[in-house]
XYZ file of C-alpha atoms in Angstrom:
719
model
C 292.111 106.308 191.952
C 293.993 109.283 189.962
C 296.747 107.087 188.486
C 294.510 104.300 187.321
C 295.031 105.105 183.786
C 298.776 104.739 183.817
C 299.019 100.984 184.940
C 300.742 98.628 182.635
C 297.536 97.295 181.164
C 295.984 100.474 180.026
C 295.158 101.028 176.714
C 297.820 102.362 174.380
C 300.815 100.876 176.268
C 302.120 97.467 175.804
C 300.930 94.641 178.159
C 302.960 93.303 180.773
C 304.228 90.190 178.689
C 304.602 92.145 175.602
C 306.767 94.942 177.371
C 309.052 92.367 178.663
C 309.546 90.697 175.277
C 310.468 94.145 174.069
C 312.960 94.929 176.675
C 314.641 91.602 176.058
C 314.932 92.210 172.342
C 316.408 95.613 172.788
C 318.913 94.535 175.237
C 319.998 91.385 172.759
C 320.410 93.809 169.750
C 322.645 96.345 172.127
C 324.651 93.089 173.243
C 325.235 92.366 169.452
C 328.606 93.592 167.802
C 327.752 96.490 165.099
C 328.237 95.315 161.635
C 331.212 96.966 159.949
C 330.754 98.833 157.063
C 332.515 97.070 153.868
C 335.781 98.623 153.456
C 338.958 98.394 151.532
C 342.267 99.025 153.475
C 339.868 100.850 155.920
C 338.224 103.061 153.325
C 334.542 102.399 153.074
C 333.160 101.342 149.842
C 329.705 102.581 148.449
C 326.544 101.551 149.826
C 323.665 100.027 147.566
C 325.747 99.394 144.496
C 329.225 98.815 145.751
C 330.306 96.825 142.593
C 331.459 98.272 139.244
C 331.330 95.943 136.228
C 334.071 97.049 133.881
C 335.114 96.896 130.433
C 338.965 96.757 130.656
C 340.893 98.240 127.589
C 342.799 95.017 126.741
C 341.774 94.140 123.207
C 342.739 90.607 123.798
C 340.066 87.802 122.785
C 340.613 85.591 125.778
C 339.901 88.497 127.992
C 336.862 89.652 126.160
C 334.633 89.774 129.041
C 333.671 92.239 131.736
C 335.548 92.333 135.225
C 334.084 93.292 138.583
C 335.704 95.970 140.910
C 334.735 97.539 144.055
C 333.467 101.193 144.280
C 335.173 103.230 147.019
C 332.355 105.533 148.676
C 334.460 108.483 147.559
C 333.766 107.618 143.991
C 330.160 106.538 144.281
C 328.749 109.580 142.725
C 331.132 109.861 139.886
C 331.414 105.945 139.128
C 328.426 106.042 136.712
C 327.775 103.623 133.847
C 329.676 104.790 130.818
C 332.278 106.839 132.379
C 336.069 106.107 131.829
C 337.904 104.668 134.744
C 341.384 103.372 135.595
C 341.728 100.028 137.357
C 344.510 97.369 138.283
C 344.485 94.567 136.267
C 346.112 91.097 136.739
C 346.387 91.820 140.674
C 347.206 88.700 142.871
C 345.244 87.689 146.023
C 347.603 88.259 149.114
C 346.333 87.562 152.521
C 342.675 88.072 151.343
C 343.743 91.208 149.484
C 344.313 91.954 145.952
C 347.895 93.295 145.515
C 350.037 94.433 142.377
C 348.859 94.510 138.701
C 349.337 96.888 136.257
C 346.901 100.209 135.548
C 344.550 100.064 132.602
C 341.814 102.127 131.318
C 338.284 101.036 130.898
C 334.641 101.891 131.182
C 331.911 101.107 133.431
C 329.240 99.192 131.857
C 326.883 98.559 134.972
C 326.879 99.258 138.608
C 325.607 95.877 140.805
C 324.676 95.106 144.287
C 326.763 91.900 144.251
C 329.466 90.172 142.176
C 329.418 86.827 140.658
C 333.184 86.717 141.649
C 333.422 85.037 145.331
C 337.051 86.209 146.004
C 338.013 89.799 147.289
C 337.499 92.513 144.560
C 340.155 95.172 143.735
C 338.885 98.720 143.935
C 338.614 101.330 141.088
C 341.869 103.155 140.927
C 340.619 106.380 139.416
C 337.478 107.794 137.895
C 339.255 109.580 134.771
C 336.113 111.678 133.735
C 332.276 112.031 134.877
C 331.335 112.440 131.091
C 329.441 109.359 129.945
C 330.648 108.309 126.687
C 329.731 104.644 126.331
C 325.933 104.649 126.522
C 324.051 101.545 126.339
C 322.965 101.743 122.693
C 326.510 102.333 121.776
C 327.868 99.441 123.889
C 325.395 97.257 122.314
C 326.319 98.254 118.836
C 330.033 97.684 119.747
C 329.130 94.096 121.034
C 327.059 93.343 117.877
C 329.953 94.563 115.485
C 332.546 92.450 117.584
C 330.558 89.565 117.103
C 329.741 89.829 113.675
C 333.550 90.228 112.857
C 334.916 87.667 115.479
C 336.777 90.437 117.260
C 337.120 91.769 120.710
C 334.840 94.058 122.328
C 337.460 96.535 123.579
C 338.933 96.866 119.900
C 335.523 97.779 118.843
C 335.110 100.422 121.570
C 338.367 101.906 120.629
C 337.235 102.506 117.144
C 333.776 104.181 118.572
C 334.808 106.273 121.481
C 337.482 108.906 120.610
C 340.425 109.488 122.839
C 339.707 111.683 125.901
C 340.693 115.352 125.581
C 340.071 117.006 129.127
C 339.855 120.470 127.878
C 337.306 119.671 125.418
C 335.286 118.024 128.208
C 335.446 120.839 130.430
C 333.732 123.120 127.750
C 329.873 123.073 127.385
C 328.383 122.113 123.996
C 326.339 124.934 122.450
C 322.872 123.988 121.514
C 322.124 123.714 117.973
C 320.011 126.793 116.640
C 316.289 126.153 116.499
C 313.304 128.055 114.963
C 310.720 126.230 117.235
C 309.137 122.893 116.983
C 311.409 120.830 114.675
C 313.568 123.549 113.347
C 313.306 123.978 109.562
C 310.504 122.449 107.666
C 311.247 119.893 105.022
C 313.326 120.865 101.897
C 312.090 121.112 98.531
C 312.629 118.292 96.173
C 315.150 120.217 93.912
C 317.319 117.952 91.796
C 315.472 115.041 93.590
C 312.746 115.745 91.203
C 315.011 113.800 88.554
C 314.554 110.493 90.216
C 311.131 108.770 89.721
C 310.733 108.115 93.584
C 313.036 110.943 94.776
C 310.402 113.404 96.102
C 308.349 110.758 97.822
C 311.713 109.377 99.547
C 312.010 112.753 100.938
C 308.416 113.192 102.001
C 308.681 109.867 103.740
C 311.655 110.892 105.767
C 309.869 114.315 106.578
C 307.080 112.161 107.884
C 309.143 110.295 110.187
C 308.916 106.971 108.312
C 312.026 104.600 107.849
C 312.301 104.086 103.904
C 315.325 101.952 102.805
C 316.876 102.704 99.454
C 319.712 102.006 97.146
C 320.380 105.202 95.451
C 322.032 105.456 91.956
C 322.976 108.947 91.779
C 323.259 110.821 88.437
C 326.568 112.006 87.153
C 327.227 115.544 87.590
C 327.606 117.984 90.911
C 324.349 117.487 92.406
C 324.570 114.524 94.456
C 326.082 116.226 97.754
C 323.043 118.656 97.718
C 320.747 115.698 97.246
C 322.218 114.111 100.147
C 322.199 117.011 102.419
C 318.289 117.337 101.588
C 317.830 113.725 102.769
C 319.556 114.788 106.052
C 317.666 117.897 106.577
C 314.219 116.173 105.563
C 315.046 113.713 108.344
C 315.815 116.502 110.888
C 312.470 118.277 110.131
C 310.844 115.129 111.176
C 312.387 115.717 114.670
C 314.890 113.025 114.388
C 318.711 112.702 114.036
C 320.670 111.694 111.090
C 324.093 110.354 110.120
C 326.021 110.508 106.729
C 329.303 108.567 106.243
C 331.660 109.507 103.193
C 334.772 107.796 101.884
C 337.187 110.936 102.511
C 337.558 114.447 103.838
C 336.888 116.087 100.305
C 333.421 114.281 99.810
C 332.580 115.039 103.230
C 333.359 118.760 103.018
C 331.041 118.879 99.999
C 328.046 117.612 101.833
C 329.116 119.741 104.700
C 329.059 122.975 102.482
C 325.721 121.761 100.951
C 324.190 121.259 104.411
C 325.320 124.457 105.936
C 323.776 126.274 102.735
C 320.533 124.487 103.386
C 320.437 124.445 107.184
C 322.684 127.301 108.333
C 325.491 127.338 110.691
C 325.542 125.121 113.937
C 322.876 122.594 113.132
C 325.069 119.787 112.117
C 328.783 118.719 112.830
C 331.614 117.505 110.422
C 333.660 114.536 111.893
C 336.840 113.943 109.887
C 340.179 113.212 110.888
C 341.512 116.279 109.525
C 340.153 118.094 112.525
C 342.718 117.138 114.934
C 342.038 114.966 118.064
C 340.719 117.552 120.345
C 338.531 119.414 117.747
C 337.183 116.196 116.841
C 336.518 115.151 120.084
C 334.746 118.327 121.035
C 332.309 117.626 118.115
C 331.839 114.315 119.099
C 330.759 115.399 122.553
C 328.322 117.652 121.051
C 326.589 114.816 119.482
C 326.983 112.498 122.478
C 325.393 115.282 124.611
C 322.519 115.615 122.163
C 323.475 119.275 121.353
C 323.492 118.355 117.562
C 321.636 115.708 115.841
C 322.912 115.650 112.257
C 326.479 114.300 111.583
C 328.384 114.329 108.413
C 331.735 112.452 108.667
C 334.204 109.752 107.327
C 334.664 106.146 108.525
C 335.070 106.577 112.375
C 331.585 108.598 112.388
C 329.724 105.361 111.460
C 329.814 104.818 115.334
C 328.743 108.636 116.209
C 326.075 108.449 119.093
C 323.366 110.531 117.410
C 320.400 111.026 119.707
C 316.931 109.780 118.413
C 318.636 108.447 114.969
C 316.123 108.559 112.090
C 318.356 107.761 109.189
C 321.732 106.279 108.243
C 323.376 107.025 104.937
C 326.610 105.876 103.273
C 327.888 107.271 99.933
C 330.193 105.320 97.636
C 330.261 101.836 99.533
C 332.753 100.476 97.090
C 335.398 102.807 98.203
C 338.279 100.831 100.277
C 338.534 103.609 102.800
C 334.854 102.462 104.311
C 336.937 99.299 105.338
C 338.472 99.905 109.066
C 342.250 98.897 108.842
C 342.289 98.189 112.565
C 340.927 94.789 114.168
C 338.355 93.786 113.585
C 338.338 95.595 110.478
C 334.701 96.488 110.203
C 333.093 98.071 107.157
C 331.071 101.160 107.405
C 328.346 99.512 105.198
C 327.733 96.711 107.510
C 327.955 98.750 110.736
C 325.043 101.184 109.205
C 323.224 98.123 108.274
C 323.262 97.087 111.968
C 322.254 100.562 113.149
C 319.414 100.638 110.724
C 318.036 97.351 112.036
C 318.564 97.879 115.697
C 317.522 101.381 115.807
C 314.700 101.314 113.258
C 316.054 103.804 111.095
C 315.748 104.897 107.434
C 318.812 103.700 105.298
C 320.204 105.362 102.162
C 322.887 103.687 100.212
C 324.050 106.063 97.409
C 326.763 106.292 94.860
C 327.592 106.856 91.026
C 327.909 102.874 90.837
C 326.731 99.855 92.533
C 328.292 97.303 94.645
C 327.333 93.671 94.480
C 326.202 94.207 98.053
C 323.918 96.896 97.109
C 322.529 95.027 94.218
C 322.086 92.160 96.825
C 319.950 94.518 99.053
C 317.564 95.337 96.207
C 317.454 91.836 94.956
C 316.383 90.477 98.493
C 313.750 93.195 98.641
C 315.178 94.626 101.852
C 315.719 98.086 99.764
C 314.228 99.675 97.174
C 315.960 101.068 94.101
C 315.930 104.737 93.815
C 317.105 105.601 90.255
C 316.456 107.994 87.345
C 314.742 107.331 84.000
C 317.047 106.558 81.132
C 316.022 109.991 79.605
C 317.634 111.884 82.770
C 320.627 109.583 82.570
C 321.360 110.496 79.091
C 320.977 114.034 79.665
C 323.391 114.007 82.502
C 325.874 111.746 81.145
C 328.988 112.704 79.062
C 329.698 110.845 75.779
C 331.844 108.009 76.357
C 334.113 106.815 73.513
C 336.507 103.876 73.727
C 340.117 103.037 72.273
C 340.611 99.310 72.286
C 343.774 97.368 71.453
C 342.912 96.982 67.823
C 342.356 100.600 67.484
C 345.728 101.529 69.329
C 347.618 98.737 66.780
C 346.313 100.553 63.811
C 346.979 104.070 65.432
C 350.483 105.455 64.556
C 350.395 107.865 67.342
C 349.424 105.595 69.781
C 352.324 103.225 68.707
C 354.937 106.137 69.326
C 353.373 107.635 72.280
C 350.914 106.859 75.000
C 347.824 109.207 73.376
C 346.039 107.617 70.613
C 344.943 110.091 67.976
C 341.468 110.047 69.027
C 342.314 111.101 72.365
C 344.836 113.724 71.159
C 342.037 115.271 69.013
C 339.384 115.370 71.792
C 342.053 116.878 74.484
C 343.067 119.696 71.797
C 339.469 120.548 71.187
C 338.190 120.308 74.692
C 341.198 122.617 76.040
C 339.618 125.355 74.050
C 336.454 125.163 76.264
C 337.806 124.360 79.708
C 339.955 122.038 81.671
C 340.657 118.386 80.686
C 341.034 115.611 83.369
C 343.644 112.800 82.814
C 343.245 109.921 85.082
C 346.450 107.767 85.417
C 346.269 104.339 87.405
C 349.577 104.908 88.842
C 351.396 107.607 90.771
C 355.065 108.388 90.362
C 357.290 108.944 86.949
C 357.884 105.302 85.854
C 356.500 102.966 88.725
C 357.474 99.732 86.730
C 360.082 98.850 84.392
C 360.767 95.886 81.843
C 363.560 94.625 79.995
C 363.776 96.585 76.879
C 364.405 93.388 74.642
C 362.389 90.530 76.187
C 359.759 92.696 78.109
C 360.457 90.540 81.410
C 359.564 92.574 84.574
C 362.823 94.262 85.827
C 363.243 93.189 89.517
C 365.799 94.126 92.320
C 368.719 91.511 92.556
C 368.536 91.663 96.403
C 364.890 91.340 97.295
C 363.084 90.663 93.867
C 360.938 93.820 94.254
C 360.060 95.765 91.140
C 362.255 98.456 89.827
C 361.032 101.911 89.214
C 362.185 105.120 87.800
C 361.570 107.964 90.187
C 362.399 110.979 87.623
C 363.784 111.570 84.264
C 367.258 110.621 83.890
C 367.511 109.095 87.275
C 368.898 105.581 88.412
C 366.345 102.834 88.909
C 365.630 101.812 92.454
C 363.699 98.967 94.006
C 360.205 99.789 95.101
C 360.408 97.507 98.210
C 363.950 97.945 99.605
C 364.930 101.289 97.954
C 368.381 99.964 96.761
C 369.655 101.642 93.501
C 370.131 99.307 90.552
C 372.521 100.995 88.494
C 374.251 97.957 87.166
C 371.024 95.901 86.547
C 370.916 93.396 83.491
C 368.022 90.935 82.676
C 368.468 87.542 83.900
C 366.394 86.066 81.057
C 368.094 87.402 78.304
C 371.133 89.282 79.328
C 370.014 92.713 78.100
C 370.917 95.893 79.809
C 368.049 98.331 78.264
C 365.164 99.156 80.245
C 361.561 100.428 79.113
C 358.435 101.604 80.909
C 356.010 98.971 81.565
C 353.667 101.264 83.484
C 353.994 104.862 83.179
C 353.056 106.945 86.259
C 351.163 110.346 86.674
C 354.342 112.475 86.984
C 355.612 111.098 83.534
C 352.329 111.402 81.983
C 352.209 115.097 83.135
C 355.562 115.740 81.596
C 354.582 114.178 78.161
C 351.348 116.055 77.870
C 353.127 119.132 78.853
C 355.276 118.723 75.780
C 352.447 117.909 73.554
C 350.623 120.905 74.826
C 353.309 123.608 75.717
C 350.878 126.423 76.148
C 348.574 124.710 78.655
C 349.434 124.638 82.345
C 349.652 121.130 83.589
C 348.411 120.451 87.287
C 348.611 116.998 89.300
C 346.960 115.722 91.845
C 347.914 112.362 93.831
C 348.544 111.029 97.299
C 351.066 113.409 97.728
C 349.104 116.634 96.998
C 345.385 116.441 96.433
C 343.745 119.191 94.857
C 340.194 119.806 96.111
C 338.986 121.741 92.925
C 340.520 123.634 89.908
C 339.120 126.536 88.058
C 337.220 126.712 84.667
C 340.251 128.032 82.759
C 341.965 125.345 80.172
C 344.223 123.263 81.866
C 345.505 119.697 81.897
C 344.834 118.023 85.348
C 346.620 114.775 85.906
C 345.158 112.645 88.521
C 345.369 109.265 90.278
C 342.101 107.393 90.813
C 340.119 109.078 93.960
C 342.311 112.208 93.612
C 340.386 113.899 90.760
C 339.819 117.589 91.780
C 336.221 118.961 91.024
C 336.513 121.656 88.264
C 334.155 124.848 88.341
C 331.463 124.176 85.595
C 332.963 120.646 85.083
C 335.584 119.282 82.971
C 335.388 119.715 79.043
C 336.740 116.257 78.426
C 338.465 113.407 80.487
C 340.990 110.687 79.406
C 340.891 107.392 81.182
C 344.402 105.861 80.494
C 345.882 102.390 80.943
C 342.410 100.843 81.491
C 344.098 97.545 81.402
C 346.034 98.241 84.522
C 342.658 98.360 86.809
C 341.212 95.403 84.846
C 344.034 93.021 85.126
C 344.359 93.315 88.693
C 344.107 89.672 90.489
C 341.135 90.807 92.315
C 337.438 89.461 92.462
C 336.266 92.953 92.393
C 338.805 94.169 89.628
C 335.969 94.934 87.054
C 333.603 96.521 89.679
C 336.376 98.625 91.001
C 337.494 99.743 87.421
C 333.877 100.712 86.509
C 333.770 102.740 90.053
C 336.975 104.725 89.445
C 336.052 105.424 85.843
C 332.714 106.471 86.744
C 333.763 108.839 89.404
C 336.157 110.642 87.024
C 333.621 110.695 84.191
C 330.906 112.185 86.347
C 333.134 115.230 86.757
C 332.872 115.885 83.064
C 329.971 118.168 81.679
C 327.036 116.449 80.063
C 326.959 115.211 76.489
C 324.802 118.023 75.612
C 327.287 120.601 76.620
C 330.192 118.708 74.593
C 331.443 116.866 77.515
C 333.362 113.634 76.171
C 335.232 110.916 77.841
C 337.688 108.641 76.132
C 338.675 105.340 78.007
C 341.737 103.161 76.749
C 340.322 99.885 77.154
C 338.796 97.032 75.184
C 335.202 97.917 74.373
C 334.030 94.210 74.466
C 334.810 94.039 78.109
C 331.881 94.238 80.551
C 332.825 97.262 82.679
C 333.656 99.275 79.556
C 330.027 98.516 78.079
C 328.611 99.400 81.236
C 330.485 102.877 81.311
C 329.569 103.406 77.594
C 325.921 102.826 78.461
C 325.989 104.279 81.572
C 324.478 101.285 83.395
C 326.327 100.457 86.752
C 323.274 98.883 88.128
C 322.975 96.338 85.325
C 326.662 95.296 85.853
C 326.240 95.015 89.503
C 323.391 92.538 88.955
C 325.278 90.474 86.483
C 328.164 90.559 88.723
C 325.774 89.277 91.820
C 324.455 86.594 89.295
C 328.270 85.254 88.732
C 328.825 85.510 92.667
C 325.680 83.428 93.327
C 326.584 80.556 90.877
C 330.257 80.502 92.320
C 328.877 80.962 96.023
C 331.247 83.861 96.422
C 330.419 86.939 98.838
C 328.068 88.560 99.521
C 325.771 85.532 98.439
C 327.561 83.335 101.119
C 329.615 84.612 104.154
C 333.442 83.923 103.938
C 336.465 84.374 106.377
C 340.213 84.647 105.442
C 342.536 82.898 108.112
C 346.261 84.066 107.650
C 349.352 83.022 109.401
C 352.217 80.840 109.518
C 351.626 77.419 108.441
C 351.782 75.867 111.887
C 349.491 78.257 113.391
C 346.891 77.973 110.659
C 347.076 74.339 110.987
C 346.713 74.634 114.739
C 343.579 77.042 114.640
C 342.269 74.442 112.026
C 342.483 71.770 114.645
C 340.810 73.609 117.432
C 337.879 75.101 115.502
C 334.448 73.560 115.507
C 333.177 74.704 112.100
C 329.363 74.898 111.445
C 327.954 72.291 109.036
C 328.335 73.068 105.316
C 331.758 75.128 105.775
C 334.008 74.877 102.707
C 337.714 75.066 103.197
C 339.550 76.664 100.235
C 343.136 76.243 100.801
C 345.408 76.950 102.621
C 347.744 78.392 99.784
C 350.911 80.288 100.415
C 351.043 83.849 100.156
C 353.989 85.963 98.761
C 356.889 86.498 100.704
C 357.473 90.118 101.384
C 360.764 91.606 101.092
C 362.306 94.002 103.595
C 361.138 97.639 102.553
C 362.197 100.908 103.608
C 359.411 102.669 101.933
C 356.452 100.195 102.525
C 354.275 99.950 105.541
C 353.228 96.747 106.757
C 349.317 96.366 106.783
C 347.557 94.365 109.385
C 347.145 90.730 108.737
C 350.031 90.659 106.195
C 353.481 88.637 106.810
C 356.555 90.271 108.209
C 359.217 90.838 105.624
C 360.895 87.498 104.874
C 358.222 85.169 106.339
C 356.197 82.394 104.793
C 352.538 82.647 105.523
C 349.456 80.840 104.422
C 345.986 81.728 103.769
C 342.831 79.810 104.195
C 339.371 80.606 103.281
C 336.249 79.387 105.033
C 332.861 79.671 103.209
C 329.657 78.846 104.833
C 326.094 79.146 103.205
C 323.736 82.358 103.970
C 322.630 82.150 107.606
C 325.747 80.790 109.170
C 328.074 83.702 109.318
C 327.331 84.359 112.923
C 328.360 80.698 113.693
C 331.372 80.721 111.792
C 332.330 83.979 113.291
C 331.596 82.466 116.781
C 333.665 79.206 116.056
C 336.739 81.089 114.757
C 336.590 83.258 117.775
C 336.562 80.419 120.443
C 339.561 78.709 118.441
C 341.304 82.029 118.797
C 340.627 81.930 122.515
C 341.673 78.281 122.841
C 345.125 79.104 121.316
C 345.472 82.293 123.612
C 344.913 80.094 126.609
C 347.309 77.599 125.385
C 350.001 80.417 124.970
C 350.409 79.673 121.170
C 352.822 82.548 120.258
C 352.379 82.722 116.430
C 349.612 85.068 115.469
C 346.490 84.159 113.133
C 344.855 86.866 111.518
C 340.877 86.429 110.955
C 339.080 88.538 108.806
C 335.471 88.285 108.243
C 333.842 89.144 104.722
C 337.227 90.157 103.198
C 337.113 92.747 100.368
C 340.242 91.843 98.540
C 339.953 88.031 97.378
C 341.869 87.389 94.691
């Protein structure tokens, strides 16, 4: 029959039973209600990965976690990990929906198919920007920093990612010029040849190796060019490089040296002086991979450099490297974390050495990079001292602040160029005392120190600003005041009278000079504000050395040597007549280290003493400050790791109400009595201590404890 091949049992068609089963399955599916797409108030949610895990910008320890939000379908493409979003936080569940709450910014850290939270999810309110700014490596670094410093992740991210500037985001980041391949070839050793292993270090960077070194730079003007050469050598290997410096003036010197070496457009300078928009524009160029070399100040320690090959830090003893905002990380520790995590080269440089740098060398983690003693002697100026006994025998020193030796050196040096005078304090007379009994002169209202702001002026309180025209000494009843400490402006006035034909320039907090010319001049500067002189200074006077050495601080000697060396390094070498006169007792260790120009030896001796006393950096330490009740509450809640030593608590000075002083983070409010407790743990227990303190803070927040407790890991200012 002609239709035989079309019967139900024919090959290629289902058999009768199979066909019936297929029809029944089709009818069953047709009768089933269709699955509704996931929606929020009628709007569909994203398919595939409808959940966004968000870091909400709250900065509270008890909320230091990620929160899940639903992703509307309209935001599916834009809501990528790393972008900024706006979400509702603190919403309540009403009839199965989340209602209310306040809007907060945040970052998407992950897209997920499901949420661990079983209740209804609030949707993302807005994708603020499609720019990916919080990359996985940067997020991991921020988490490591937060854990090390017992802080909140959101606080660290605030430090790492600059505020958004919409106009800068709309602009494209121009790619750095290239000459093909990796760009410029490795630089010549140049002045690195003065160091025993300097050329080998540059060669290792250019090969793509990851050498780690603590660099003790020679005095003189060459260190910016040497640091720039290390950055250029890393770039020549096809990798990125990052250098962090303590202030904008130092960063500008390295920026100029790197521009001379590489040309324009191959690196960026990141400093606060740029302004928010320009700084964000340059940060975006780094984040997008358009530029791979960064020179900057403290905030640049988080710069997301692509294929990072080296991190460098200059002058780690400068307090500017310690972030004042919570959780107060130090740039040295952040860069050490990056070097270990991203497997980069490491360079810690300075004219002096901190005990932390000495520990890196002693432990073998880094190698010393220093010059031979012959090179040190040829680069350093001649150091001369004036001790207490010398000043007692010196008629000129008793009548004025300038001993005969200092006056003679200044007079002779002014015939050859400028002379730098370092004064520890700014102002006119920043501290007064009774002229009869020498007791410190204090304000009758708040007990703050009295100061004289200008010649012939009325004494004022340095804390509350009140005038003290009718002051009298409570100890002896005297009415006459004398200068206890003389500031930079008073010093400039006195030296101007002593050398009337020589121009006098001042550099301090109110106006910092970047440089001065080679003509004869007296340059009066406070520590850290010394300008660079063309051709170097002919001489330098380091006045009132006792003011630096007598500070109640564990680092007083180290800091005094660092400040003296920074000033002395600006002076011409001894072979060119450069001389430095320091007013300090020559038997003291920091003064001896300056005379011999042996900062590494000084740091090693300091480290040995710290090890004997079990002080940082040999041990890890945390300071806990707050009201007595708040500190006691935290101590009751915290579960300290084994071997923890509790030092204190001890009362802190009660600050007075001040119209001129800004309250620092972690310091008592005016008029309140706070305590400080130090917790010390042996090596290897620092992470456990940080975690325990963080858990205790979370427990206090959960209980609703109102009084704040400030925790600082590895404080740099232990008295």
